[in-house]
């Protein structure tokens, strides 16, 4: 927000201006109340001189009793600008003195408490036009927000007042006129509540198919045909957008819209894989690119990005059979299994962008773990290339491949804080074939030499100080990873991915599921003593939705009906906790709230339809309900899915790119349910051959059922009576392709099956 707008906003609310308050230094406490928390983010602030409280009644009571406003700071442990604001402000004795004397300061981990984050982010976005983290909000003792923003700098400038200036202005105005501030907030909160309620009321009509066409057209307009991705500045991976476009291609193959959708996805995926957002040494993907070229990333790595991108790259491989997409999916999986896997089966949340460049350094820098100087590359890869040309070294080959330059390859405007001076962010500049010609080597030699170079650099990099890893194990994000691993086991084969999917699902069932109450828990932590501790925070709608999707995918990969049974049980519990069924007047409602409504400290009960870095809980739930209705022939599940589309009708029609995952689910809804039923022995080679044929194709709206006559599933036999009439023709594994439970002639030929399951047939 500009300085002028900030000053107008504060002046309007706090008419006394910006007079700075004199402060006295306060001594730094060894530990504050956050030392007793489990969240890595909260523990990072446990030694701040700020007297932080966790979100809870102790802080609320203090605020009410002392009539002090609350300063709420929300972030997460791998957030770069959260670290910056901590270093500049929360470690300052001067700032701490003001906060401790005049405010009740609360720290929240947005990944642990997304319910708190969403309420106040809604306020910040409504009043500021945008949001982000760290999020900084001032609240009344009744928890109503009256001023908010994101990162506040330590010094006044033409762009923004300093954090201390804002604190003093808020304190002065609160002291003079706190009753008026409270009164002003009442109509604002009512307006927010009305807006939230109105945006998710049930429309009697389903959205039209025009939302699909409009989504394709709007994304085509935003597509960067030169560099890939959408937009012209910062580039995010946006797997929900890419997945929607692949579904549009599958729904409308051999059409201008479908072909254009596919082309934009494939171009973007290749550009991302070649770019600096892809960690070419340590594998996996960084959070986003700070430029249009996919070159200089924001270096944190998030589990949810890795999980979703695995699925997107696998889908691209199924469509094209191009090995580069498969190799990228494998690359991501290797990173996650190696660096984010917990020994008990779950997966950690993230790795930080910031780290020390060398052991003994006093200040962390963004990307320090991942970047290289030209001199480092020369010293590590000094071997002469084969072929007698001693003027060329492995460093020359590597530098030509990855754009390494003396003096670094980062443009000054991409490095506003000077953290990447003389550094190289690796980005693929030349193909293997181009390098083969340039260095007079065979293509296979080039590949082998570059692999050797990357192995050496990986070992050298491992000696650097590692970035902080957030060891929080979130149910929702682990559900995404169960999906990714299950899909990988189907498309890539082998047992490792399936076993890890089972381990992750088992971990959630054993550690993050309260069997007595039949509720999911939000997260667990692995502490410094290697002890696993589980949060008491119960799961939110996205925890249920993402895990249910993972369990359905796991059933289709493992054919163990116990996972499908648990998915159905969790769906029933999600309905009880989050489904909006009837209004006050008895009118029909639809969609899922993000929260259960049982926590009085959460002022807004919201329904999320728009996707962010992750798909919305309602989008994933709509697809889950369709799939479960197909598995169990339950029309009421399909009706609940239909009501989600009706609830978000207006948004789907008006802002389709923001509703990408829900429109993808809507495409599935518009098609007849497609059941692929294989009757055969689960371990039989003929059964596996049919499964392999199915998994080699991109069929987003299918339901895959394996019926083994030697050990039939009571769950599926009861739900789908047609299974009892399905047999193995000629005692061979046989596939029945059905639409809306009306089946074509069975076949045990993979060739015939291939012709039957082509997209849109």
XYZ file of C-alpha atoms in Angstrom:
761
model
C 0.000 0.000 0.000
C 1.383 3.450 -0.852
C 2.538 5.798 1.891
C -0.184 8.312 1.059
C -2.968 5.741 1.235
C -1.550 4.391 4.494
C -1.417 7.832 6.000
C -4.965 8.619 4.894
C -6.202 5.332 6.322
C -4.496 5.813 9.667
C -5.312 9.513 9.831
C -8.982 8.781 9.159
C -9.076 6.249 11.992
C -6.440 7.793 14.267
C -6.818 11.543 13.886
C -3.951 12.420 16.239
C -1.314 11.599 13.613
C 2.050 9.896 13.903
C 3.840 11.325 16.927
C 6.530 8.878 18.015
C 6.493 7.807 21.632
C 9.716 7.877 23.595
C 10.772 4.413 24.643
C 13.273 2.958 27.042
C 15.321 -0.117 26.312
C 14.113 -3.349 27.807
C 16.301 -6.356 28.456
C 15.820 -9.434 26.332
C 14.094 -12.339 28.035
C 15.535 -15.765 27.555
C 12.165 -17.325 26.722
C 8.591 -16.141 26.345
C 5.322 -18.089 26.455
C 5.882 -19.555 22.987
C 8.616 -21.782 24.395
C 5.897 -24.198 25.471
C 4.428 -24.511 21.975
C 5.128 -27.210 19.385
C 4.821 -25.216 16.169
C 8.248 -24.589 14.579
C 7.089 -21.092 13.655
C 6.066 -20.194 17.196
C 9.269 -21.679 18.585
C 11.286 -19.454 16.246
C 9.853 -16.495 18.194
C 10.282 -17.992 21.672
C 13.391 -15.892 22.395
C 12.021 -12.581 21.097
C 11.824 -9.812 23.730
C 8.178 -9.427 22.679
C 5.884 -10.985 25.282
C 4.135 -13.220 22.773
C 1.045 -15.247 23.590
C -0.304 -18.145 21.547
C -3.865 -17.803 20.270
C -6.073 -18.644 23.234
C -8.111 -17.566 26.200
C -5.156 -16.411 28.311
C -4.350 -13.689 25.800
C -8.006 -12.786 25.256
C -8.626 -12.433 28.999
C -5.585 -10.208 29.468
C -6.758 -7.976 26.625
C -10.253 -7.652 28.115
C -9.106 -7.142 31.699
C -6.520 -4.496 30.798
C -8.510 -3.009 27.905
C -5.512 -3.312 25.601
C -5.745 -3.892 21.871
C -4.345 -7.107 20.472
C -1.515 -7.133 17.971
C -1.915 -10.321 15.934
C 1.020 -11.536 13.845
C 0.398 -14.503 11.527
C 3.027 -16.317 9.483
C 4.756 -19.635 8.968
C 8.216 -20.982 9.653
C 9.601 -20.937 6.098
C 8.286 -17.453 5.242
C 11.147 -15.182 4.133
C 9.465 -11.863 4.969
C 8.337 -13.244 8.327
C 12.021 -13.753 9.137
C 12.833 -10.245 7.932
C 10.180 -8.614 10.128
C 11.295 -10.678 13.101
C 14.900 -9.591 12.622
C 14.015 -5.927 12.105
C 11.201 -5.472 14.621
C 10.434 -8.387 16.921
C 14.055 -8.700 18.046
C 14.196 -4.962 18.747
C 14.035 -4.018 22.425
C 12.503 -0.668 21.465
C 9.661 -2.253 19.522
C 9.194 -4.929 22.188
C 8.852 -2.247 24.874
C 5.957 -0.607 23.017
C 4.253 -3.919 22.270
C 4.656 -5.216 25.824
C 3.476 -2.004 27.487
C 0.500 -1.189 25.305
C -0.648 -4.324 23.465
C -1.332 -8.001 23.952
C 0.781 -9.658 21.276
C -0.343 -12.950 19.747
C 1.587 -15.173 17.341
C -0.234 -17.639 15.064
C 1.142 -20.291 12.719
C -1.166 -20.025 9.712
C -0.566 -23.665 8.796
C -1.562 -24.825 12.268
C -4.546 -22.466 12.548
C -5.853 -21.726 9.038
C -9.188 -20.787 10.606
C -7.651 -17.798 12.387
C -5.640 -16.862 9.324
C -8.637 -16.888 6.960
C -10.789 -14.623 9.113
C -8.219 -11.872 9.418
C -6.849 -12.293 5.901
C -10.395 -11.638 4.689
C -10.335 -8.364 6.626
C -6.888 -7.369 5.341
C -7.820 -8.113 1.738
C -11.117 -6.234 2.095
C -9.462 -3.118 3.533
C -6.096 -3.173 1.747
C -6.930 -4.827 -1.557
C -4.376 -7.608 -1.110
C -2.784 -9.723 1.580
C 0.185 -11.897 2.393
C 2.509 -12.995 5.152
C 3.550 -11.912 7.639
C 0.052 -10.662 8.317
C -0.173 -7.912 10.933
C -3.587 -7.043 12.369
C -4.786 -4.977 15.322
C -7.853 -6.321 17.169
C -10.214 -5.113 19.843
C -10.427 -7.237 23.002
C -13.525 -8.779 21.370
C -11.199 -10.005 18.563
C -12.668 -7.652 15.964
C -10.035 -6.283 13.566
C -9.702 -2.530 13.108
C -6.398 -2.099 11.233
C -4.316 -4.541 9.228
C -1.541 -5.068 6.750
C 1.328 -7.403 6.005
C 5.036 -6.636 6.394
C 5.806 -3.327 8.112
C 9.337 -1.907 7.695
C 11.540 -0.704 10.561
C 11.984 2.829 9.170
C 9.594 5.462 7.858
C 9.778 5.985 4.101
C 7.796 7.558 1.281
C 6.263 4.124 0.656
C 5.127 3.219 4.154
C 5.263 4.352 7.766
C 7.420 2.208 10.013
C 6.074 -0.460 12.323
C 6.956 1.674 15.337
C 5.116 4.660 13.878
C 2.029 2.522 13.376
C 2.248 1.088 16.910
C 2.469 4.528 18.466
C -0.402 5.873 16.367
C -2.622 2.928 17.268
C -1.777 3.190 20.981
C -2.418 6.930 21.084
C -5.760 6.695 19.345
C -6.834 3.628 21.374
C -6.063 5.486 24.605
C -8.099 8.490 23.496
C -11.054 6.879 21.808
C -11.205 3.083 22.119
C -14.998 3.067 22.437
C -15.361 4.830 19.107
C -12.947 2.385 17.462
C -15.028 -0.526 18.736
C -18.240 1.046 17.476
C -16.748 1.651 14.040
C -15.819 -2.004 13.767
C -19.324 -3.347 14.367
C -20.792 -2.359 10.974
C -17.608 -3.496 9.221
C -17.820 -6.934 10.800
C -21.502 -7.156 9.919
C -20.665 -6.234 6.335
C -17.962 -8.905 6.205
C -20.331 -11.487 7.662
C -23.011 -10.554 5.135
C -20.513 -10.693 2.270
C -19.263 -14.106 3.348
C -22.818 -15.424 3.700
C -23.946 -13.929 0.403
C -21.014 -15.269 -1.594
C -21.878 -18.844 -0.712
C -25.685 -18.966 -0.798
C -27.316 -21.705 -2.833
C -28.366 -20.813 -6.368
C -31.316 -22.890 -7.620
C -29.514 -23.401 -10.929
C -26.337 -25.195 -11.860
C -23.685 -23.123 -13.616
C -23.740 -23.411 -17.389
C -21.072 -25.063 -19.475
C -20.108 -21.542 -20.533
C -17.930 -21.382 -17.416
C -15.634 -23.979 -19.016
C -15.377 -22.015 -22.250
C -14.817 -18.780 -20.343
C -12.106 -20.353 -18.190
C -10.274 -21.582 -21.283
C -10.557 -18.185 -22.979
C -9.425 -16.189 -19.948
C -6.456 -18.478 -19.365
C -5.531 -18.329 -23.041
C -5.496 -14.526 -22.767
C -3.239 -14.667 -19.708
C -0.904 -17.310 -21.148
C 2.675 -16.158 -21.690
C 3.467 -17.689 -25.068
C 7.130 -16.677 -24.806
C 8.054 -18.075 -21.401
C 5.071 -20.168 -20.350
C 2.854 -19.738 -17.331
C 0.151 -17.165 -16.784
C 0.764 -13.464 -16.298
C 3.787 -11.334 -17.066
C 5.600 -10.866 -13.758
C 5.998 -13.340 -10.900
C 5.178 -16.898 -11.937
C 3.624 -19.491 -9.642
C 3.346 -23.169 -10.605
C -0.476 -23.126 -10.275
C -1.106 -26.864 -10.637
C -4.856 -26.338 -10.178
C -4.878 -24.213 -13.346
C -2.759 -26.708 -15.271
C -4.937 -29.615 -14.147
C -8.089 -27.804 -15.290
C -6.592 -27.234 -18.735
C -5.698 -30.914 -19.003
C -9.294 -31.788 -18.129
C -10.527 -29.366 -20.778
C -8.279 -31.144 -23.275
C -9.639 -34.551 -22.210
C -13.228 -33.282 -22.432
C -12.775 -31.566 -25.808
C -9.997 -33.431 -27.646
C -9.201 -32.533 -31.243
C -10.818 -29.126 -30.784
C -9.175 -25.721 -30.950
C -9.993 -25.139 -27.284
C -8.716 -28.548 -26.188
C -5.551 -28.443 -28.273
C -4.766 -24.925 -27.089
C -5.270 -25.931 -23.463
C -2.924 -28.902 -23.812
C -0.245 -26.922 -25.645
C -0.157 -24.218 -22.963
C 0.204 -26.815 -20.198
C 2.990 -28.768 -21.892
C 4.921 -25.600 -22.736
C 4.576 -24.350 -19.153
C 5.580 -27.649 -17.571
C 8.713 -27.843 -19.705
C 9.611 -24.210 -18.961
C 9.154 -24.791 -15.232
C 11.258 -27.946 -15.303
C 14.054 -26.175 -17.190
C 13.883 -23.070 -15.011
C 15.569 -22.018 -11.813
C 12.408 -22.711 -9.838
C 13.354 -26.367 -10.339
C 16.227 -27.381 -8.060
C 18.531 -29.060 -10.584
C 20.924 -30.321 -7.899
C 18.726 -31.148 -4.905
C 15.511 -31.891 -6.858
C 11.978 -30.721 -6.215
C 10.521 -27.281 -6.886
C 10.901 -23.963 -5.116
C 7.813 -21.910 -4.296
C 7.618 -19.502 -7.237
C 9.648 -17.521 -9.751
C 10.246 -13.849 -8.988
C 10.529 -13.080 -12.713
C 8.654 -13.993 -15.906
C 11.471 -16.268 -17.110
C 11.204 -18.988 -14.422
C 14.784 -18.102 -13.471
C 15.221 -16.632 -9.976
C 12.896 -18.299 -7.484
C 11.719 -17.647 -3.995
C 13.658 -20.581 -2.625
C 11.382 -22.181 -0.036
C 9.989 -25.617 -0.870
C 6.465 -26.605 0.143
C 5.082 -30.129 0.400
C 1.780 -29.120 -1.199
C 3.571 -27.873 -4.323
C 5.553 -31.083 -4.691
C 2.484 -33.296 -4.248
C 0.333 -31.436 -6.758
C 3.093 -31.078 -9.353
C 3.790 -34.819 -9.267
C 0.200 -35.446 -10.339
C 0.319 -32.767 -13.049
C 3.560 -34.050 -14.567
C 2.264 -37.634 -14.455
C -0.907 -36.547 -16.256
C 1.196 -34.848 -18.940
C 3.218 -38.038 -19.307
C 0.065 -40.144 -19.656
C -1.146 -37.876 -22.463
C 2.122 -37.425 -24.361
C 4.245 -40.455 -23.382
C 7.135 -37.946 -23.310
C 9.772 -39.159 -20.850
C 10.771 -35.655 -19.762
C 7.506 -35.296 -17.871
C 7.948 -38.680 -16.209
C 11.519 -37.799 -15.245
C 10.401 -34.567 -13.598
C 7.750 -36.419 -11.581
C 10.367 -38.948 -10.457
C 12.720 -36.094 -9.567
C 10.114 -34.495 -7.284
C 9.311 -37.808 -5.622
C 12.975 -38.514 -4.931
C 13.288 -35.148 -3.197
C 10.187 -35.621 -1.052
C 11.026 -39.175 -0.014
C 14.620 -38.250 0.805
C 14.240 -34.851 2.489
C 10.658 -34.510 3.747
C 9.825 -38.047 4.866
C 9.304 -38.825 8.546
C 10.482 -42.185 9.827
C 6.952 -43.109 10.945
C 5.446 -42.565 7.501
C 4.257 -38.972 7.365
C 5.761 -36.041 5.493
C 7.082 -32.723 6.776
C 5.686 -29.427 5.557
C 8.469 -27.352 4.060
C 12.070 -26.234 3.774
C 13.075 -22.614 4.310
C 14.307 -20.199 1.671
C 16.950 -18.718 3.975
C 20.136 -20.302 5.299
C 23.722 -19.435 6.183
C 26.089 -19.409 3.236
C 28.931 -20.838 5.328
C 29.257 -22.329 8.787
C 29.953 -19.514 11.220
C 28.067 -16.836 9.269
C 25.971 -14.453 11.357
C 23.244 -13.670 8.857
C 21.121 -15.936 6.696
C 20.555 -15.201 3.030
C 17.801 -16.313 0.722
C 18.881 -19.117 -1.609
C 22.313 -19.488 -0.005
C 22.020 -23.276 0.068
C 21.198 -23.551 -3.625
C 23.286 -21.029 -5.572
C 26.835 -21.248 -6.962
C 29.664 -18.918 -7.859
C 31.507 -19.421 -11.141
C 34.678 -20.083 -9.121
C 33.014 -22.891 -7.159
C 31.892 -24.619 -10.345
C 35.385 -24.295 -11.832
C 37.096 -25.759 -8.767
C 34.709 -28.691 -8.334
C 34.386 -29.648 -12.001
C 37.930 -29.117 -13.232
C 38.289 -32.444 -15.115
C 39.119 -32.196 -18.817
C 36.429 -33.531 -21.115
C 37.069 -36.814 -22.939
C 38.269 -36.687 -26.530
C 41.636 -35.048 -26.153
C 40.405 -31.437 -26.171
C 42.107 -30.367 -22.930
C 40.926 -26.765 -23.300
C 37.416 -27.818 -22.299
C 36.489 -29.024 -18.817
C 33.473 -30.520 -17.141
C 32.870 -27.045 -15.700
C 32.590 -25.663 -19.232
C 30.035 -28.309 -20.194
C 28.038 -27.758 -17.003
C 28.175 -23.967 -17.327
C 26.970 -24.112 -20.908
C 24.071 -26.353 -19.903
C 22.972 -24.304 -16.872
C 23.879 -20.735 -17.845
C 26.666 -20.301 -15.270
C 28.556 -17.013 -15.707
C 31.585 -15.397 -14.149
C 30.123 -12.681 -11.944
C 26.816 -14.538 -11.650
C 23.742 -14.849 -13.851
C 21.191 -12.970 -11.736
C 19.998 -9.617 -13.060
C 20.343 -6.779 -10.504
C 16.602 -6.062 -10.670
C 15.988 -9.676 -9.625
C 18.104 -9.207 -6.487
C 16.829 -6.071 -4.707
C 18.618 -6.926 -1.436
C 21.952 -7.915 -2.972
C 21.815 -11.467 -1.644
C 22.676 -13.051 -5.005
C 25.622 -10.910 -6.120
C 28.155 -13.080 -8.028
C 25.849 -16.071 -7.630
C 24.393 -18.349 -10.296
C 20.882 -19.777 -10.180
C 20.970 -22.850 -12.402
C 18.635 -22.768 -15.405
C 18.767 -25.071 -18.410
C 19.938 -23.048 -21.399
C 20.951 -25.741 -23.888
C 19.657 -29.188 -24.796
C 21.727 -32.365 -24.714
C 21.808 -32.297 -28.501
C 23.123 -28.730 -28.616
C 25.827 -29.602 -26.098
C 26.729 -32.708 -28.083
C 27.432 -30.539 -31.105
C 29.193 -27.789 -29.145
C 31.594 -30.125 -27.321
C 31.919 -32.896 -29.967
C 30.498 -35.558 -27.653
C 27.855 -38.228 -28.043
C 24.502 -37.347 -26.478
C 24.800 -40.209 -23.994
C 28.265 -38.962 -23.015
C 26.822 -35.531 -22.354
C 24.086 -36.984 -20.143
C 26.553 -39.142 -18.219
C 29.019 -36.299 -17.656
C 26.299 -33.925 -16.472
C 24.976 -36.549 -14.074
C 28.476 -36.935 -12.645
C 28.743 -33.156 -12.285
C 25.403 -32.906 -10.495
C 26.372 -35.731 -8.129
C 29.562 -33.904 -7.152
C 27.772 -30.630 -6.608
C 25.100 -32.371 -4.549
C 27.776 -33.802 -2.228
C 29.487 -30.428 -1.970
C 26.171 -28.682 -1.264
C 25.385 -31.176 1.489
C 28.336 -29.751 3.449
C 26.750 -26.292 3.556
C 24.503 -25.219 6.452
C 21.091 -26.629 5.629
C 17.932 -24.517 5.559
C 15.463 -24.924 8.384
C 12.975 -27.722 7.806
C 9.458 -27.315 9.176
C 8.789 -30.689 10.781
C 5.071 -30.084 11.141
C 3.120 -33.026 9.667
C -0.184 -31.673 8.371
C -3.067 -34.031 7.657
C -4.249 -32.066 4.611
C -0.875 -31.880 2.896
C -0.146 -35.509 3.681
C -3.450 -36.350 2.024
C -2.166 -34.606 -1.112
C 1.011 -36.666 -0.895
C -0.945 -39.917 -0.551
C -2.667 -38.993 -3.815
C 0.637 -38.226 -5.523
C 2.275 -41.463 -4.425
C -0.775 -43.527 -5.325
C -0.881 -42.003 -8.799
C 2.861 -42.537 -9.188
C 2.540 -46.209 -8.292
C -0.085 -46.605 -11.013
C 1.666 -44.681 -13.779
C 5.294 -45.503 -13.024
C 4.908 -48.971 -11.530
C 7.074 -50.483 -8.818
C 6.206 -51.056 -5.189
C 8.084 -48.227 -3.438
C 5.574 -45.489 -4.162
C 2.593 -47.620 -3.176
C 4.233 -48.696 0.073
C 5.005 -45.082 0.971
C 1.424 -44.070 0.195
C 0.198 -46.821 2.514
C 2.668 -45.756 5.210
C 1.513 -42.143 5.066
C -2.164 -43.116 5.223
C -1.445 -45.512 8.086
C 0.449 -42.785 9.934
C -2.550 -40.465 9.716
C -4.922 -43.230 10.820
C -2.709 -44.197 13.766
C -1.453 -40.778 14.897
C -3.783 -38.089 13.552
C -7.174 -39.726 13.927
C -9.102 -39.776 17.199
C -10.852 -43.126 16.905
C -13.117 -42.493 19.893
C -14.522 -39.272 18.434
C -13.998 -40.319 14.781
C -12.335 -36.976 14.027
C -9.108 -36.061 12.306
C -6.495 -33.972 14.059
C -4.785 -31.127 12.224
C -1.112 -31.921 12.691
C 1.751 -33.561 14.542
C 5.339 -32.468 15.230
C 8.705 -34.166 15.445
C 10.610 -32.306 18.173
C 14.340 -31.876 18.762
C 14.373 -35.020 20.902
C 12.899 -37.039 18.011
C 9.618 -37.412 19.887
C 6.347 -37.213 17.977
C 3.719 -34.995 19.561
C 0.202 -34.514 18.237
C -1.713 -31.241 18.235
C -5.048 -31.007 20.005
C -6.411 -28.881 17.132
C -9.063 -30.864 15.302
C -9.020 -31.122 11.536
C -10.563 -28.565 9.213
C -12.526 -29.187 6.037
C -9.393 -29.336 3.889
C -7.906 -32.027 6.131
C -10.927 -34.216 5.443
C -11.241 -33.375 1.752
C -7.573 -33.860 0.844
C -7.255 -37.066 2.840
C -10.462 -38.521 1.396
C -9.132 -37.894 -2.092
C -5.867 -39.541 -1.114
C -7.670 -42.590 0.252
C -9.776 -42.992 -2.896
C -6.611 -42.797 -4.985
C -4.927 -45.261 -2.645
C -7.780 -47.734 -3.084
C -7.488 -47.506 -6.868
C -3.739 -48.148 -6.576
C -3.789 -50.875 -3.906
C -7.303 -52.340 -4.408
C -7.616 -52.665 -0.641
C -11.260 -51.789 0.167
C -10.345 -50.822 3.734
C -9.031 -47.496 2.409
C -12.251 -46.914 0.501
C -14.292 -47.757 3.589
C -12.371 -45.222 5.653
C -12.828 -42.613 2.915
C -16.599 -43.081 3.092
C -16.573 -42.871 6.898
C -14.539 -39.668 6.785
C -16.908 -38.212 4.194
C -19.824 -38.868 6.526
C -17.954 -37.157 9.358
C -17.033 -34.229 7.113
C -20.731 -33.851 6.320
C -21.632 -33.809 10.007
C -18.993 -31.236 10.920
C -18.855 -28.880 7.955
C -21.766 -29.320 5.534
C -24.202 -26.410 5.273
C -27.489 -28.304 5.018
C -30.422 -26.049 5.946
C -30.804 -22.340 6.502
C -32.663 -20.673 9.359
C -35.866 -20.685 7.312
C -35.409 -24.309 6.265
C -34.163 -23.390 2.796
C -31.772 -25.774 1.111
C -28.087 -24.970 1.439
C -24.912 -26.431 0.024
C -21.144 -26.575 0.297
C -18.762 -26.993 3.189
C -17.668 -24.477 5.778
C -13.931 -24.419 6.453
C -14.511 -24.783 10.173
C -16.886 -26.694 12.408
C -18.270 -23.559 14.089
C -17.496 -24.870 17.566
C -14.747 -22.327 18.374
C -16.250 -19.051 19.593
C -13.008 -17.183 18.934
C -13.457 -17.604 15.170
C -15.690 -14.693 14.174
C -16.471 -15.735 10.592
C -17.543 -19.173 9.437
C -16.476 -19.236 5.825
C -16.942 -21.398 2.752
C -13.970 -21.459 0.432
C -14.544 -22.008 -3.248
C -11.568 -20.166 -4.675
C -8.291 -22.015 -5.049
C -5.010 -20.717 -3.718
C -1.722 -22.558 -3.731
C -3.888 -25.560 -2.858
C -7.311 -26.415 -4.254
C -10.239 -25.338 -2.105
C -11.855 -27.861 0.210
C -15.159 -27.478 -1.642
C -13.531 -28.189 -5.015
C -11.891 -31.368 -3.795
C -15.040 -32.399 -1.926
C -17.182 -31.995 -5.044
C -14.938 -34.454 -6.879
C -14.747 -36.807 -3.882
C -18.530 -36.971 -3.648
C -18.844 -37.797 -7.346
C -16.275 -40.563 -7.066
C -17.786 -42.038 -3.910
C -21.262 -41.941 -5.434
C -19.897 -43.939 -8.355
C -18.223 -46.474 -6.069
C -21.228 -46.959 -3.826
C -24.145 -46.044 -6.124
C -25.338 -43.387 -3.660
C -27.340 -40.670 -5.393
C -27.374 -38.509 -2.257
C -23.602 -38.093 -2.537
C -23.963 -36.849 -6.098
C -26.675 -34.430 -4.928
C -24.323 -32.938 -2.333
C -21.739 -32.442 -5.052
C -24.384 -30.790 -7.225
C -25.227 -28.387 -4.403
C -21.585 -27.301 -4.215
C -21.735 -26.279 -7.877
C -24.988 -24.419 -7.229
C -23.491 -22.676 -4.196
C -20.573 -21.308 -6.203
C -22.527 -20.796 -9.429
C -21.876 -17.056 -9.647
C -18.161 -17.304 -8.950
C -17.743 -20.132 -11.448
C -19.409 -18.050 -14.140
C -17.807 -14.700 -13.277
C -14.289 -15.665 -12.155
C -13.612 -19.145 -13.555
C -9.780 -19.150 -13.274
C -10.119 -18.571 -9.525
C -12.425 -21.620 -9.353
C -10.252 -23.900 -11.494
C -10.445 -27.038 -9.361
C -14.211 -26.706 -8.952
C -14.699 -26.284 -12.701
C -12.540 -29.372 -13.182
C -14.885 -31.270 -10.885
C -17.849 -29.802 -12.771
C -16.490 -31.283 -16.008
C -16.580 -34.688 -14.304
C -20.130 -34.000 -13.133
C -21.268 -33.248 -16.694
C -20.016 -36.597 -17.939
C -21.707 -39.871 -17.153
C -19.974 -41.760 -14.329
C -17.477 -44.129 -15.935
C -16.725 -47.331 -14.052
C -13.800 -49.486 -15.123
C -14.319 -52.853 -13.439
C -11.681 -55.561 -13.684
C -12.623 -59.074 -12.673
C -9.486 -61.068 -12.031
C -6.971 -62.324 -9.509
C -5.211 -59.337 -8.008
C -1.761 -60.901 -8.409
C -2.386 -62.361 -11.860
C -0.221 -61.223 -14.759
C -3.309 -60.843 -16.935
C -4.921 -58.585 -14.331
C -1.786 -56.491 -14.076
C -1.632 -56.175 -17.877
C -5.150 -54.719 -17.957
C -4.349 -52.367 -15.084
C -1.190 -51.229 -16.849
C -3.215 -50.427 -19.959
C -5.684 -48.347 -17.938
C -2.966 -46.491 -16.028
C -1.198 -45.534 -19.240
C -4.128 -43.282 -20.200
C -5.334 -39.990 -18.766
C -8.968 -40.654 -17.772
C -9.845 -38.062 -15.117
C -13.484 -39.100 -14.620
C -13.066 -42.846 -14.171
C -13.795 -45.052 -11.176
C -11.525 -48.100 -11.064
C -12.774 -51.209 -9.261
C -10.942 -54.516 -8.964
C -13.195 -57.465 -8.190
C -11.179 -60.536 -7.231
C -13.553 -63.547 -7.297
C -11.223 -65.439 -4.961
C -11.638 -62.806 -2.221
C -14.611 -60.542 -3.000
C -15.032 -57.349 -0.983
C -18.247 -57.447 1.103
C -18.269 -53.629 1.054
C -18.312 -53.407 -2.743
C -20.503 -56.464 -3.277
C -23.172 -54.904 -1.070
C -22.922 -51.490 -2.726
C -22.695 -52.687 -6.335
C -24.920 -55.749 -6.880
C -23.872 -55.877 -10.547
C -20.506 -57.280 -9.427
C -22.040 -60.656 -8.622
C -22.903 -61.174 -12.291
C -19.436 -60.274 -13.552
C -17.146 -63.188 -14.321
C -13.706 -63.896 -15.724
C -14.353 -64.702 -19.393
C -12.433 -67.843 -20.426
C -10.908 -67.840 -16.939
C -8.867 -64.765 -17.830
C -8.862 -61.345 -16.230
C -11.734 -59.449 -17.813
C -12.575 -55.761 -17.928
C -16.080 -54.309 -17.972
C -16.301 -50.683 -19.103
C -19.507 -49.146 -17.788
C -21.143 -45.742 -18.004
C -23.760 -44.983 -15.392
C -23.696 -48.727 -14.525
C -24.569 -49.743 -18.096
C -21.724 -51.916 -19.311
C -20.250 -52.598 -22.729
C -19.334 -56.121 -23.777
C -16.520 -57.428 -21.567
C -13.041 -57.995 -22.937
C -9.787 -59.477 -21.761
C -7.791 -57.904 -24.591
C -5.562 -54.932 -23.759
C -5.757 -53.864 -27.404
C -9.548 -53.731 -27.354
C -9.477 -52.008 -23.964
C -7.113 -49.335 -25.272
C -9.569 -48.462 -28.046
C -12.434 -48.313 -25.547
C -10.866 -45.901 -23.055
C -9.532 -43.147 -25.284
C -10.627 -39.717 -23.944
C -14.233 -38.734 -24.617
C -15.182 -42.132 -26.054
